[in-house]
């Protein structure tokens, strides 16, 4: 009803809905999987009627727009706020945020020492609200994004009145810098002062908001954790633990123990990575300078924590140093993950393997100290509203026709009903038609954006995600070169028997991640040669799609036959695009890593192409590379020699990609997994040639994907970590 009104109204105005929809920008708010997970969670929270808020920063310049020029990534700013009809500025909702200054101690009438954080500078946080409507419910939640601006205190006025216009404008600009740019690193931390400022600005404004709302309830402080649960999405907001302790202690006058009880019962911490370069640490002098009172509280938290550890484990001399929140380096560093664990009542990983790994590796000592019950798993999920219904409307419609309506969009286990139709000829025909139509749509996009003509009936092989050595796009492109060399060596008759393939890549490299940028350059350089080789024709095409984002994902994912989730075992915490691809009727080639393992458990091992070494073997292999002899796989060596011959252009450009494997210990096990990868890709070709079998695998897999709804995931957080229940809401009429 509403949709048809909308279409008619637009037509009257002379517009097509497709053109209007294209005007909408992606929110440039996040960095790959972490931010997208938060978006799926917001959708589920609202759709399940949980009263929840999302908090973040309103970046003026969010994640950059990627252009590919001469095969290289070029970053350009994305002016996403220039047209954003979804936000509501709330100039009535502001918070003054303090930085720098000093701490003065005084004694109150009861002889208690009271800390006063004084001086420094004030920056104003202004709320911008983005409504998050639930699906098929009247519930709408709120995503509150903070924007920074100069505090309009007397200070500014004085400057202004004194005619110091320049300096008062400079103050304004300096304040606005805080929410100006999103740091584009994915799984890498660099201890920049401005980033720490962003983190504190964000959590201080959000906590002020949360505390203000709690105080309106007039409930006693000890009931705070019953009304409020705060989930730390990775360690980036961990200063919130310290800030809440400061509010309770310094501003509300609670005793340390009472305050700390409230804090730890309020927070939960989700770990998203075991990569050492991604674990956040902030230098003590930096925190001392920016947040002097917070540093004192961090030291006190650490003191009480270490005292309790020492009492319980008096013999274990090294334990204290290992678990300390402060790393005794030069300069000293605050380990944010340790602070998050100590300050939370639950810690979770995001897939079973990952949750097991954190308990046995990086957080092992904390399991000894707190016991195993503090550590739990909540396997990630994705929202079926966006990743099935919106991205793949025809498939959604087909499923709806067989499952008896749209219930599967709110209860994804309903998908299992389509397994009954796996042998139904008409159903299978429609299924195949939909996939082909989605591939035709992507083929058009490829032509328009990369200028490459691809055959929609070829096998579409897709790897789209942030470019990172641990995700191993280099393994993929080396495999593509191997395929090219194999085809070149064949007679024309032999070639005719081969399965045509289109290798599709997409993803942004962090601007400072030189190696990731070399990978992008190699992919484009290989494409240039392969796509113009007349011996090869449609047997192999290599495409890099620029500026991968959510809107592009909605076009790419439904068109995939096989997608690549090939991280070095033990490095990808969960992955969520693996779930998106299978839900859209594509199969996976992948390692035994992250959620791939649970996807296999759910859909069956006949429906996934697993390869490579296991997480438990990685350490030994790395050790052998460094201290034993390191033999490079023969086929991979042939690939290296071809690159070094200059077949794909300047050999100098790609030398580092080769020497990482050959000379620098092959940390990501590219050579160890290469043979297994190539063999498994051959199995994929064979399987795809049998289209009937292939479609059976696809339908069966989709039918068994119910577990990976973010609704299941959010219900697990609600029950196991937040202790909250959904509100009872009347279902919307006609939904
Ligand atoms: C889902 C998604 C990701 C995460 O992909 P992984 O393969 O799980 O790393 C990253 N970027 C976008 C735009 C996504 O939609």
Short mmCIF file of N, CA and C and ligand atoms in Angstrom, two decimals, residues 32-33 36 387 464-466 470-471 548-550 553 557 565 572 574-578 580, ligand 1:
data_model
loop_
_atom_site.label_atom_id
_atom_site.label_comp_id
_atom_site.label_asym_id
_atom_site.label_seq_id
_atom_site.Cartn_x
_atom_site.Cartn_y
_atom_site.Cartn_z
N UNK A 32 34.71 -1.73 7.52
CA UNK A 32 34.53 -3.15 7.24
C UNK A 32 33.62 -3.89 8.21
N UNK A 33 34.03 -5.12 8.53
CA UNK A 33 33.17 -6.05 9.26
C UNK A 33 32.67 -5.57 10.62
N UNK A 36 29.85 -3.00 10.16
CA UNK A 36 28.70 -3.64 9.54
C UNK A 36 27.97 -4.55 10.54
N UNK A 387 20.25 -8.55 3.99
CA UNK A 387 21.14 -9.43 3.22
C UNK A 387 20.41 -10.51 2.44
N UNK A 464 35.46 -10.35 -1.74
CA UNK A 464 35.26 -8.93 -1.40
C UNK A 464 35.29 -8.77 0.10
N UNK A 465 36.19 -7.95 0.58
CA UNK A 465 36.40 -7.70 2.01
C UNK A 465 37.58 -6.75 2.10
N UNK A 466 37.85 -6.18 3.29
CA UNK A 466 39.03 -5.34 3.42
C UNK A 466 40.28 -6.10 2.96
N UNK A 470 46.30 -11.08 6.21
CA UNK A 470 45.76 -12.26 6.90
C UNK A 470 44.55 -12.83 6.16
N UNK A 471 43.84 -11.99 5.39
CA UNK A 471 42.70 -12.46 4.60
C UNK A 471 43.14 -13.13 3.30
N UNK A 548 34.50 -0.87 -2.74
CA UNK A 548 33.61 -1.85 -2.11
C UNK A 548 32.96 -1.24 -0.86
N UNK A 549 31.64 -1.32 -0.81
CA UNK A 549 30.88 -0.85 0.35
C UNK A 549 29.58 -1.65 0.44
N UNK A 550 28.70 -1.27 1.32
CA UNK A 550 27.49 -2.08 1.53
C UNK A 550 26.60 -2.10 0.29
N UNK A 553 28.09 -4.38 -2.11
CA UNK A 553 27.95 -5.75 -1.61
C UNK A 553 26.57 -6.31 -1.97
N UNK A 557 27.11 -9.78 -3.89
CA UNK A 557 26.92 -11.03 -3.14
C UNK A 557 25.84 -11.94 -3.75
N UNK A 565 36.87 -17.27 1.44
CA UNK A 565 37.04 -16.88 2.85
C UNK A 565 38.23 -17.68 3.35
N UNK A 572 40.95 -15.10 11.35
CA UNK A 572 39.67 -14.41 11.13
C UNK A 572 38.74 -14.78 12.27
N UNK A 574 35.56 -14.22 13.01
CA UNK A 574 34.32 -14.85 12.57
C UNK A 574 34.18 -14.74 11.06
N UNK A 575 34.20 -13.48 10.60
CA UNK A 575 33.78 -13.21 9.24
C UNK A 575 32.26 -13.16 9.25
N UNK A 576 31.69 -12.26 8.46
CA UNK A 576 30.24 -12.23 8.32
C UNK A 576 29.85 -12.32 6.86
N UNK A 577 30.76 -11.97 5.95
CA UNK A 577 30.38 -12.04 4.54
C UNK A 577 30.26 -13.49 4.10
N UNK A 578 30.98 -14.40 4.77
CA UNK A 578 30.77 -15.83 4.50
C UNK A 578 29.29 -16.18 4.66
N UNK A 580 26.69 -14.04 4.48
CA UNK A 580 25.89 -13.34 3.47
C UNK A 580 25.88 -14.13 2.15
C1 LIG B 1 30.00 -7.89 5.52
C2 LIG B 1 30.91 -6.82 5.09
C3 LIG B 1 32.25 -6.86 5.47
C4 LIG B 1 32.86 -7.99 6.27
O1 LIG B 1 33.36 -8.95 5.36
P1 LIG B 1 34.30 -10.15 5.86
O2 LIG B 1 34.47 -10.98 4.62
O3 LIG B 1 33.53 -10.88 6.92
O4 LIG B 1 35.55 -9.53 6.33
C5 LIG B 1 33.09 -5.84 5.06
N1 LIG B 1 32.63 -4.81 4.30
C6 LIG B 1 31.34 -4.75 3.91
C7 LIG B 1 30.90 -3.61 3.06
C8 LIG B 1 30.44 -5.74 4.28
O5 LIG B 1 29.15 -5.66 3.90
#
